[in-house]
Amino acid sequence: MDSAKLTLDPAFEVGPVERRLFGSFVEHMGRCVYTGVFEPGHPQADEHGLRRDVIELAREMGVTAVRYPGGNFVSNYEWEDGVGPAAERPTRLDLAWRQIETNAFGLGEFMTWLRAVGAEPVMAVNLGTRGVREARDLLEYTNFPGGTRWSDLRIKHGVREPYGIKVWCLGNEMDGPWQIGGKTAEEYGRLAFETAKAMRRVDPTIELVACGSSNVRIPTYASWEATVLEHCYDQVDYISAHNYYDAASGDRAGYLASAVEMEQQIEGVIATADHVAAKLGSRKRLKISFDEWNVWSHSRFGGEDSLDWAHAPRIIEEDYDVAAAAVVGSLLITLLNHADRVGIACQAQLANVIAPIRTEPGGPAWRQTIFHPFALTAGHARGQVLRAQVTAPAMATERYGEVPVLVAAATLDDGELSVFAVNRGDRPLPIEIDLRGLPRATGISHVTVADDDPGARNTEREPRRVEPRALAGAAIDGDRLTAVLPPISFNLLKGTFR
């Protein structure tokens, strides 16, 4: 078979498009914060020291939620260091990334930046070196109206109205031996339960995320989720999932097919959570918060101990190519195809550190290749996700065996159809989309992120080498839409059906 077929029917839905699927992540790591989102004195800085150029790019990208302040950073973080007058904040050692943390950027600056972007916070609490009391105190500071120690301190700091933060992560990657204050599943499960109980006493309207496994390769994967959830299932709303997909693994076809691993992980975590629900006799169904995901050549990273103490060093600043954009597009498609059970997703990170946005101190900001599939998906995925039945040629991979060369998702919103498709192969792929059940089309368009060189990148000198471009040739014939997808490409096909 040299062509692919995609069958769609509006009668068969996965679920509504969750806006929180288009989340990002700002961690005090490398240059994500300092000279990334925050750089006082920069020509583009506002009165708060926030880079307007980065704010504009985050808005263009369509970011809806942002996880903060970590990541590994949070497990040694004292939130009180990041509130109040900046001149009075202490400088600390960050043990996660061996960085000198000035705390010039903290909770207030983050919330001001977030309002400018138009996104909501996903806040993480320290369950590594701290615990129930500190998490409760932070929630009181952010969400309680006033008249208490911590809410009055927020008011004293110039913020009269509560921040009203709804989503809270109960720690970060607590299974990881690299984590400061890591725990066994039993230890963490009990701590998560008690922390959730206390936090809900302060604000019963919040949504809580329990830590799942830090990746699928850690020996305790799946058994960790089962044990943790037996302790805290009824107190939480989400179980987290994290994964990074390695461009330097040596198996190029397997790398292009990284979405296979994401799909297996989502289905495995769902199965584990539902097993615990059955065991506990609970009718509640947890969702997944896939709150760390991206392409990252982590096999090249020497580990935290290889880093020297520094303030905002250049670490893990990946230069992304067209192939990376195709992989990121396929991961976004996989999240959409599981919209019934994945409620939150955060691409890590937003600026400089394995990021869609790059900046230079005192200089420009620009879009990396992976910016574009995110922006196109966040901008056009609306309404209901339809079940996408794919029939496509197979491609061989060392990691997953044979996989379809095409991965696709579709959304339908008041007659507006958006089809997101990735050609993982190295040849053009003709595609036929069966539009049974849809009215007659009144318009069709095709936009692609591709290049003759799949290794093409955007750089400071050539920031617009790779951009979305319109393709001619997409056509409607009765209830069939036909197009040709370029090699190793992310594609958006749009149609109006009324």
XYZ file of N, CA, C and O in Angstrom, residues 139-303:
660
model
N -1.391 27.152 50.102
C -2.761 27.237 49.597
C -3.531 28.349 50.313
O -4.303 29.089 49.689
N -3.312 28.478 51.615
C -3.952 29.567 52.363
C -3.488 30.923 51.826
O -4.287 31.854 51.666
N -2.201 31.041 51.530
C -1.652 32.282 50.986
C -2.288 32.625 49.642
O -2.650 33.773 49.387
N -2.449 31.632 48.782
C -2.932 31.908 47.422
C -4.442 32.019 47.319
O -4.952 32.810 46.518
N -5.179 31.238 48.106
C -6.609 31.080 47.837
C -7.555 31.588 48.915
O -8.749 31.755 48.639
N -7.077 31.813 50.153
C -8.010 32.221 51.212
C -8.233 33.725 51.136
O -7.292 34.501 50.920
N -9.487 34.197 51.329
C -9.784 35.616 51.129
C -9.020 36.567 52.042
O -8.565 37.628 51.606
N -8.883 36.221 53.316
C -8.205 37.133 54.232
C -8.595 36.842 55.670
O -9.459 36.008 55.954
N -7.922 37.532 56.594
C -8.224 37.352 58.005
C -7.429 36.274 58.687
O -7.703 35.942 59.845
N -6.457 35.691 58.006
C -5.599 34.665 58.591
C -4.140 35.042 58.329
O -3.838 35.940 57.542
N -3.238 34.336 59.005
C -1.817 34.678 58.912
C -1.337 34.763 57.469
O -0.754 35.762 57.042
N -1.557 33.687 56.689
C -0.955 33.622 55.357
C -1.752 34.429 54.339
O -1.163 35.049 53.447
N -3.070 34.465 54.453
C -3.845 35.279 53.506
C -3.599 36.764 53.754
O -3.533 37.561 52.799
N -3.433 37.149 55.009
C -3.130 38.545 55.310
C -1.728 38.922 54.831
O -1.482 40.083 54.461
N -0.814 37.942 54.829
C 0.522 38.220 54.302
C 0.437 38.501 52.800
O 1.125 39.404 52.296
N -0.386 37.752 52.079
C -0.574 38.030 50.648
C -1.104 39.446 50.443
O -0.619 40.186 49.580
N -2.079 39.829 51.267
C -2.646 41.179 51.160
C -1.573 42.222 51.465
O -1.474 43.249 50.778
N -0.753 41.962 52.483
C 0.348 42.862 52.811
C 1.307 43.001 51.638
O 1.899 44.069 51.411
N 1.452 41.926 50.851
C 2.333 41.948 49.679
C 1.687 42.629 48.473
O 2.255 42.625 47.379
N 0.487 43.175 48.666
C -0.132 43.976 47.609
C -1.139 43.249 46.750
O -1.586 43.784 45.728
N -1.526 42.020 47.160
C -2.479 41.235 46.368
C -3.725 41.011 47.226
O -3.777 40.076 48.034
N -4.722 41.875 47.079
C -5.900 41.787 47.952
C -6.784 40.594 47.596
O -7.230 39.865 48.489
N -7.046 40.387 46.319
C -7.924 39.285 45.920
C -7.133 37.985 45.856
O -5.983 37.964 45.405
N -7.715 36.874 46.292
C -7.017 35.586 46.200
C -6.659 35.249 44.756
O -7.362 35.628 43.816
N -5.560 34.518 44.600
C -5.176 34.066 43.259
C -6.145 33.019 42.719
O -6.318 32.880 41.510
N -6.749 32.241 43.604
C -7.737 31.247 43.173
C -7.160 30.134 42.324
O -7.777 29.711 41.340
N -5.994 29.638 42.706
C -5.349 28.571 41.931
C -6.114 27.264 42.128
O -6.352 26.832 43.257
N -6.502 26.628 41.025
C -7.365 25.447 41.103
C -6.606 24.123 41.035
O -7.005 23.152 41.666
N -5.549 24.042 40.240
C -4.880 22.747 40.018
C -3.556 22.718 40.776
O -2.719 23.618 40.625
N -3.360 21.657 41.569
C -2.181 21.518 42.422
C -1.560 20.131 42.259
O -2.257 19.121 42.369
N -0.265 20.114 42.008
C 0.488 18.861 41.910
C 1.084 18.529 43.271
O 1.791 19.365 43.863
N 0.824 17.338 43.754
C 1.317 16.909 45.069
C 2.733 16.361 44.924
O 2.971 15.163 44.922
N 3.684 17.290 44.787
C 5.079 16.901 44.605
C 5.409 16.657 43.149
O 4.610 16.914 42.245
N 6.627 16.147 42.927
C 7.119 15.907 41.570
C 8.033 14.695 41.554
O 8.981 14.619 42.345
N 7.744 13.740 40.684
C 8.619 12.577 40.438
C 9.203 12.008 41.736
O 10.411 11.778 41.859
N 8.322 11.745 42.679
C 8.789 11.308 43.990
C 9.386 9.903 43.975
O 10.002 9.468 44.953
N 9.225 9.185 42.860
C 9.826 7.852 42.726
C 11.277 7.914 42.284
O 11.990 6.912 42.335
N 11.750 9.074 41.828
C 13.070 9.169 41.210
C 14.200 9.233 42.214
O 14.160 10.042 43.148
N 15.263 8.418 42.052
C 16.414 8.498 42.959
C 17.139 9.831 42.859
O 17.906 10.185 43.757
N 16.924 10.578 41.790
C 17.516 11.903 41.633
C 16.769 12.971 42.417
O 17.250 14.072 42.582
N 15.556 12.644 42.892
C 14.704 13.643 43.523
C 15.163 13.910 44.954
O 15.404 12.972 45.728
N 15.300 15.184 45.310
C 15.620 15.529 46.692
C 14.420 15.160 47.562
O 13.307 15.617 47.335
N 14.639 14.295 48.547
C 13.543 13.854 49.404
C 12.635 12.842 48.758
O 11.438 12.781 49.077
N 13.170 12.001 47.865
C 12.363 10.972 47.216
C 11.744 10.010 48.214
O 12.180 9.894 49.367
N 10.728 9.308 47.777
C 9.968 8.441 48.673
C 9.734 7.075 48.039
O 9.813 6.917 46.817
N 9.432 6.082 48.887
C 8.876 4.843 48.371
C 7.407 5.084 48.030
O 6.809 6.094 48.448
N 6.815 4.156 47.316
C 5.412 4.313 46.953
C 4.518 4.354 48.193
O 3.549 5.130 48.254
N 4.842 3.544 49.183
C 4.063 3.549 50.431
C 4.195 4.883 51.141
O 3.196 5.472 51.582
N 5.422 5.373 51.252
C 5.642 6.651 51.935
C 4.926 7.788 51.213
O 4.244 8.609 51.838
N 5.087 7.828 49.902
C 4.489 8.921 49.157
C 2.963 8.822 49.155
O 2.256 9.829 49.280
N 2.421 7.609 49.004
C 0.978 7.441 48.983
C 0.321 7.973 50.244
O -0.704 8.674 50.187
N 0.927 7.678 51.397
C 0.389 8.187 52.658
C 0.520 9.702 52.737
O -0.401 10.410 53.161
N 1.688 10.222 52.332
C 1.908 11.669 52.380
C 0.951 12.395 51.435
O 0.403 13.448 51.790
N 0.748 11.849 50.246
C -0.176 12.469 49.296
C -1.588 12.499 49.865
O -2.312 13.503 49.727
N -1.999 11.429 50.499
C -3.330 11.374 51.103
C -3.496 12.449 52.162
O -4.479 13.196 52.172
N -2.524 12.536 53.089
C -2.645 13.492 54.180
C -2.544 14.933 53.691
O -3.238 15.828 54.193
N -1.688 15.169 52.695
C -1.568 16.517 52.143
C -2.855 16.913 51.433
O -3.351 18.036 51.590
N -3.392 16.005 50.641
C -4.647 16.284 49.937
C -5.775 16.567 50.920
O -6.571 17.504 50.727
N -5.846 15.787 51.975
C -6.905 15.970 52.980
C -6.825 17.361 53.597
O -7.839 18.068 53.721
N -5.600 17.779 53.968
C -5.427 19.091 54.592
C -5.735 20.215 53.608
O -6.387 21.210 53.965
N -5.269 20.065 52.374
C -5.500 21.118 51.385
C -6.977 21.262 51.071
O -7.486 22.383 50.899
N -7.702 20.170 51.014
C -9.132 20.249 50.723
C -9.906 20.887 51.883
O -10.986 21.455 51.674
N -9.365 20.807 53.095
C -10.000 21.501 54.218
C -9.906 23.016 54.025
O -10.804 23.758 54.401
N -8.792 23.471 53.445
C -8.609 24.902 53.185
C -9.480 25.353 52.014
O -10.143 26.391 52.082
N -9.480 24.575 50.942
C -10.245 24.937 49.741
C -10.762 23.664 49.081
O -10.027 22.972 48.372
N -12.022 23.325 49.303
C -12.566 22.069 48.748
C -12.785 22.093 47.245
O -13.114 21.060 46.655
N -12.582 23.241 46.604
C -12.831 23.332 45.163
C -11.609 23.004 44.315
O -11.708 22.952 43.083
N -10.459 22.771 44.932
C -9.241 22.554 44.162
C -9.247 21.174 43.501
O -9.977 20.274 43.907
N -8.391 21.023 42.474
C -8.173 19.754 41.794
C -6.735 19.320 42.071
O -5.808 20.126 41.934
N -6.560 18.048 42.434
C -5.262 17.573 42.904
C -4.704 16.487 41.996
O -5.427 15.601 41.529
N -3.379 16.572 41.778
C -2.667 15.629 40.919
C -1.682 14.836 41.770
O -0.770 15.411 42.372
N -1.850 13.523 41.828
C -0.880 12.658 42.510
C 0.252 12.316 41.546
O 0.047 12.217 40.331
N 1.449 12.136 42.090
C 2.612 11.794 41.258
C 2.526 10.359 40.776
O 2.499 9.423 41.590
N 2.521 10.188 39.464
C 2.725 8.872 38.889
C 4.206 8.626 38.684
O 5.056 9.361 39.203
N 4.545 7.617 37.928
C 5.947 7.300 37.660
C 6.604 8.412 36.860
O 5.975 9.059 36.029
N 7.904 8.607 37.085
C 8.648 9.648 36.388
C 8.932 9.279 34.940
O 9.183 10.163 34.117
N 8.895 7.999 34.597
C 9.019 7.553 33.213
C 8.665 6.071 33.145
O 8.481 5.425 34.187
N 8.590 5.539 31.938
C 8.193 4.132 31.780
C 9.368 3.178 31.948
O 9.167 1.962 31.981
N 10.577 3.725 32.037
C 11.771 2.874 32.142
C 12.214 2.631 33.579
O 13.077 1.803 33.833
N 11.631 3.352 34.532
C 12.015 3.171 35.929
C 11.463 1.835 36.423
O 10.355 1.431 36.045
N 12.223 1.089 37.228
C 11.809 -0.278 37.587
C 10.460 -0.377 38.291
O 9.802 -1.418 38.210
N 10.041 0.683 38.980
C 8.786 0.614 39.734
C 7.571 1.073 38.927
O 6.470 1.186 39.480
N 7.756 1.340 37.616
C 6.650 1.806 36.788
C 5.444 0.873 36.906
O 5.583 -0.345 36.899
N 4.285 1.428 36.987
C 2.978 0.756 37.117
C 2.730 0.271 38.541
O 1.657 0.519 39.097
N 3.697 -0.428 39.155
C 3.495 -0.835 40.548
C 3.458 0.409 41.444
O 2.745 0.425 42.463
N 4.213 1.450 41.082
C 4.175 2.711 41.833
C 2.763 3.289 41.817
O 2.198 3.619 42.873
N 2.174 3.417 40.626
C 0.828 3.977 40.520
C -0.177 3.159 41.336
O -1.041 3.730 42.021
N -0.063 1.829 41.245
C -1.017 0.971 41.947
C -0.948 1.184 43.462
O -1.980 1.312 44.131
N 0.262 1.240 44.006
C 0.425 1.404 45.455
C 0.008 2.792 45.904
O -0.725 2.954 46.890
N 0.480 3.815 45.185
C 0.140 5.197 45.554
C -1.370 5.403 45.552
O -1.948 5.957 46.507
N -2.033 4.943 44.495
C -3.464 5.197 44.373
C -4.289 4.414 45.379
O -5.389 4.848 45.758
N -3.803 3.287 45.832
C -4.532 2.577 46.887
C -4.621 3.417 48.155
O -5.548 3.271 48.954
N -3.644 4.313 48.346
C -3.660 5.189 49.519
C -4.502 6.446 49.298
O -5.183 6.890 50.217
N -4.443 7.033 48.108
C -5.002 8.387 47.960
C -6.032 8.511 46.851
O -6.393 9.636 46.478
N -6.524 7.404 46.320
C -7.409 7.446 45.146
C -8.571 8.415 45.328
O -8.852 9.243 44.454
N -9.265 8.339 46.439
C -10.470 9.142 46.618
C -10.180 10.599 46.952
O -11.100 11.427 46.978
N -8.903 10.936 47.202
C -8.556 12.321 47.531
C -8.018 13.108 46.347
O -7.834 14.315 46.446
N -7.733 12.428 45.224
C -7.117 13.120 44.089
C -8.010 13.021 42.858
O -8.929 12.210 42.795
N -7.697 13.870 41.869
C -8.478 13.925 40.637
C -7.702 13.419 39.422
O -8.294 13.030 38.421
N -6.366 13.473 39.516
C -5.495 13.088 38.414
C -4.323 12.279 38.956
O -3.909 12.436 40.102
N -3.762 11.445 38.080
C -2.468 10.808 38.315
C -1.556 11.313 37.201
O -1.955 11.367 36.033
N -0.337 11.717 37.555
C 0.529 12.318 36.543
C 1.254 11.255 35.725
O 1.449 10.122 36.166
N 1.652 11.647 34.536
C 2.522 10.839 33.669
C 3.590 11.764 33.106
O 3.297 12.911 32.759
N 4.835 11.270 33.052
C 5.953 12.023 32.477
C 6.669 11.148 31.467
O 6.786 9.928 31.664
N 7.174 11.753 30.404
C 8.018 11.016 29.469
C 8.703 11.996 28.520
O 8.118 13.017 28.149
N 9.942 11.660 28.174
C 10.706 12.405 27.183
C 11.170 11.429 26.112
O 11.516 10.284 26.414
N 11.197 11.902 24.870
C 11.432 11.029 23.728
C 12.763 11.418 23.096
O 12.966 12.566 22.682
N 13.684 10.445 23.052
C 15.104 10.692 22.813
C 15.445 10.706 21.338
O 15.342 9.681 20.656
N 15.890 11.879 20.857
C 16.289 12.009 19.456
C 17.653 11.404 19.195
O 18.043 11.210 18.036
N 18.405 11.098 20.246
C 19.785 10.620 20.081
C 19.908 9.119 20.335
O 20.994 8.616 20.596
N 18.812 8.396 20.240
C 18.821 6.975 20.580
C 19.479 6.102 19.519
O 19.851 4.966 19.781
N 19.592 6.611 18.279
C 20.175 5.821 17.191
C 19.152 5.114 16.339
O 19.464 4.646 15.243
N 17.920 4.998 16.811
C 16.840 4.360 16.057
C 15.948 5.476 15.509
O 14.978 5.880 16.148
N 16.287 6.001 14.331
C 15.570 7.162 13.805
C 14.097 6.865 13.576
O 13.221 7.672 13.910
N 13.808 5.703 13.004
C 12.406 5.355 12.766
C 11.658 5.226 14.086
O 10.506 5.668 14.213
N 12.308 4.627 15.080
C 11.687 4.511 16.399
C 11.437 5.868 17.033
O 10.409 6.093 17.684
N 12.378 6.780 16.841
C 12.202 8.144 17.344
C 10.998 8.811 16.684
O 10.154 9.420 17.360
N 10.876 8.677 15.374
C 9.730 9.251 14.674
C 8.413 8.620 15.113
O 7.349 9.229 15.004
N 8.495 7.401 15.638
C 7.298 6.689 16.107
C 7.129 6.791 17.623
O 6.445 5.969 18.236
N 7.710 7.818 18.242
C 7.661 7.958 19.708
C 6.244 7.958 20.262
O 6.017 7.564 21.413
N 5.285 8.396 19.466
C 3.903 8.432 19.946
C 3.379 7.048 20.312
O 2.437 6.934 21.107
N 3.978 6.000 19.768
C 3.578 4.639 20.148
C 3.807 4.438 21.638
O 2.959 3.884 22.351
N 4.953 4.896 22.131
C 5.256 4.737 23.556
C 4.327 5.588 24.408
O 3.868 5.145 25.467
N 4.039 6.817 23.960
C 3.110 7.640 24.727
C 1.745 6.978 24.825
O 1.123 6.941 25.896
N 1.268 6.429 23.712
C -0.039 5.774 23.728
C -0.049 4.575 24.665
O -0.991 4.384 25.446
N 1.004 3.757 24.612
C 1.091 2.604 25.512
C 1.103 3.047 26.971
O 0.482 2.419 27.833
N 1.813 4.135 27.246
C 1.880 4.629 28.623
C 0.520 5.123 29.095
O 0.087 4.802 30.212
N -0.164 5.910 28.276
C -1.486 6.402 28.662
C -2.425 5.235 28.952
O -3.113 5.209 29.980
N -2.437 4.262 28.067
C -3.346 3.133 28.250
C -2.960 2.294 29.467
O -3.828 1.775 30.182
N -1.642 2.178 29.731
C -1.195 1.434 30.899
C -1.565 2.116 32.204
O -2.003 1.458 33.165
N -1.412 3.430 32.264
C -1.756 4.166 33.484
C -3.266 4.144 33.706
O -3.739 3.973 34.846
N -4.038 4.291 32.641
C -5.496 4.208 32.764
C -5.905 2.837 33.317
O -6.741 2.738 34.231
N -5.310 1.780 32.761
C -5.647 0.424 33.214
C -5.315 0.245 34.690
O -6.088 -0.370 35.452
N -4.170 0.773 35.118
C -3.765 0.648 36.517
C -4.720 1.413 37.427
O -5.154 0.913 38.469
N -5.045 2.652 37.040
C -5.961 3.454 37.853
C -7.341 2.799 37.940
O -7.957 2.761 39.020
N -7.818 2.261 36.832
C -9.134 1.622 36.841
C -9.119 0.320 37.646
O -10.131 -0.053 38.258
N -7.976 -0.365 37.649
C -7.840 -1.554 38.497
C -7.988 -1.176 39.967
O -8.690 -1.862 40.740
N -7.343 -0.082 40.372
C -7.447 0.357 41.766
C -8.881 0.763 42.084
O -9.401 0.446 43.162
N -9.532 1.451 41.144
C -10.925 1.828 41.358
C -11.794 0.597 41.591
O -12.645 0.575 42.494
N -11.586 -0.444 40.770
C -12.364 -1.677 40.934
C -12.063 -2.333 42.282
O -12.968 -2.810 42.973
N -10.793 -2.328 42.645
C -10.389 -2.949 43.914
C -11.008 -2.227 45.105
O -11.394 -2.853 46.108
N -11.108 -0.890 45.006
C -11.666 -0.095 46.095
C -13.186 0.018 46.021
O -13.815 0.567 46.927
N -13.768 -0.473 44.939
C -15.213 -0.339 44.759
C -15.643 1.084 44.489
O -16.753 1.489 44.836
N -14.766 1.872 43.834
C -15.054 3.279 43.574
C -15.605 3.466 42.168
O -15.113 2.870 41.209
N -16.612 4.315 42.035
C -17.152 4.653 40.723
C -16.410 5.836 40.098
O -16.645 6.174 38.937
N -15.573 6.459 40.881
C -14.807 7.605 40.396
C -13.802 7.155 39.349
O -13.210 6.092 39.464
N -13.594 7.962 38.325
C -12.615 7.662 37.287
C -11.593 8.788 37.220
O -11.943 9.925 36.913
N -10.358 8.472 37.547
C -9.304 9.471 37.494
C -8.940 9.786 36.053
O -9.067 8.953 35.159
N -8.447 10.995 35.865
C -7.856 11.371 34.591
C -6.340 11.452 34.743
O -5.807 11.450 35.853
N -5.671 11.515 33.612
C -4.217 11.643 33.593
C -3.842 13.104 33.388
O -4.446 13.805 32.576
N -2.847 13.541 34.153
C -2.198 14.821 33.899
C -0.825 14.497 33.322
O 0.098 14.132 34.051
N -0.692 14.588 31.998
C 0.598 14.279 31.346
C 1.414 15.575 31.391
O 1.585 16.261 30.389
N 1.898 15.898 32.610
C 2.399 17.242 32.837
C 3.901 17.423 32.649
O 4.450 18.463 33.027
N 4.566 16.449 32.051
C 5.903 16.647 31.482
C 6.040 15.756 30.262
O 5.982 14.536 30.379
N 6.202 16.392 29.107
C 6.450 15.624 27.882
C 7.175 16.520 26.889
O 6.969 17.721 26.845
N 8.063 15.934 26.122
C 8.714 16.651 25.030
C 9.748 15.741 24.383
O 10.011 14.625 24.853
N 10.343 16.252 23.333
C 11.511 15.632 22.714
C 12.749 16.164 23.428
O 12.897 17.365 23.601
N 13.614 15.254 23.859
C 14.830 15.649 24.580
C 15.881 14.550 24.391
O 15.615 13.386 24.678
N 17.065 14.940 23.941
C 18.161 13.969 23.773
C 18.795 13.679 25.130
O 19.965 14.001 25.389
N 18.008 13.054 26.022
C 18.465 12.893 27.411
C 19.620 11.909 27.547
O 20.339 11.927 28.551
N 19.828 11.062 26.548
C 20.963 10.132 26.628
C 22.292 10.874 26.544
O 23.336 10.320 26.910
N 22.267 12.129 26.099
C 23.487 12.941 26.033
C 23.731 13.742 27.307
O 24.778 14.365 27.449
N 22.752 13.778 28.204
C 22.862 14.574 29.416
C 23.685 13.821 30.455
O 23.409 12.668 30.762
N 24.680 14.482 31.004
C 25.580 13.839 31.956
C 25.047 13.711 33.365
O 25.746 13.191 34.248
N 23.830 14.177 33.603
C 23.244 14.084 34.940
C 23.523 15.332 35.758
O 24.401 16.138 35.453
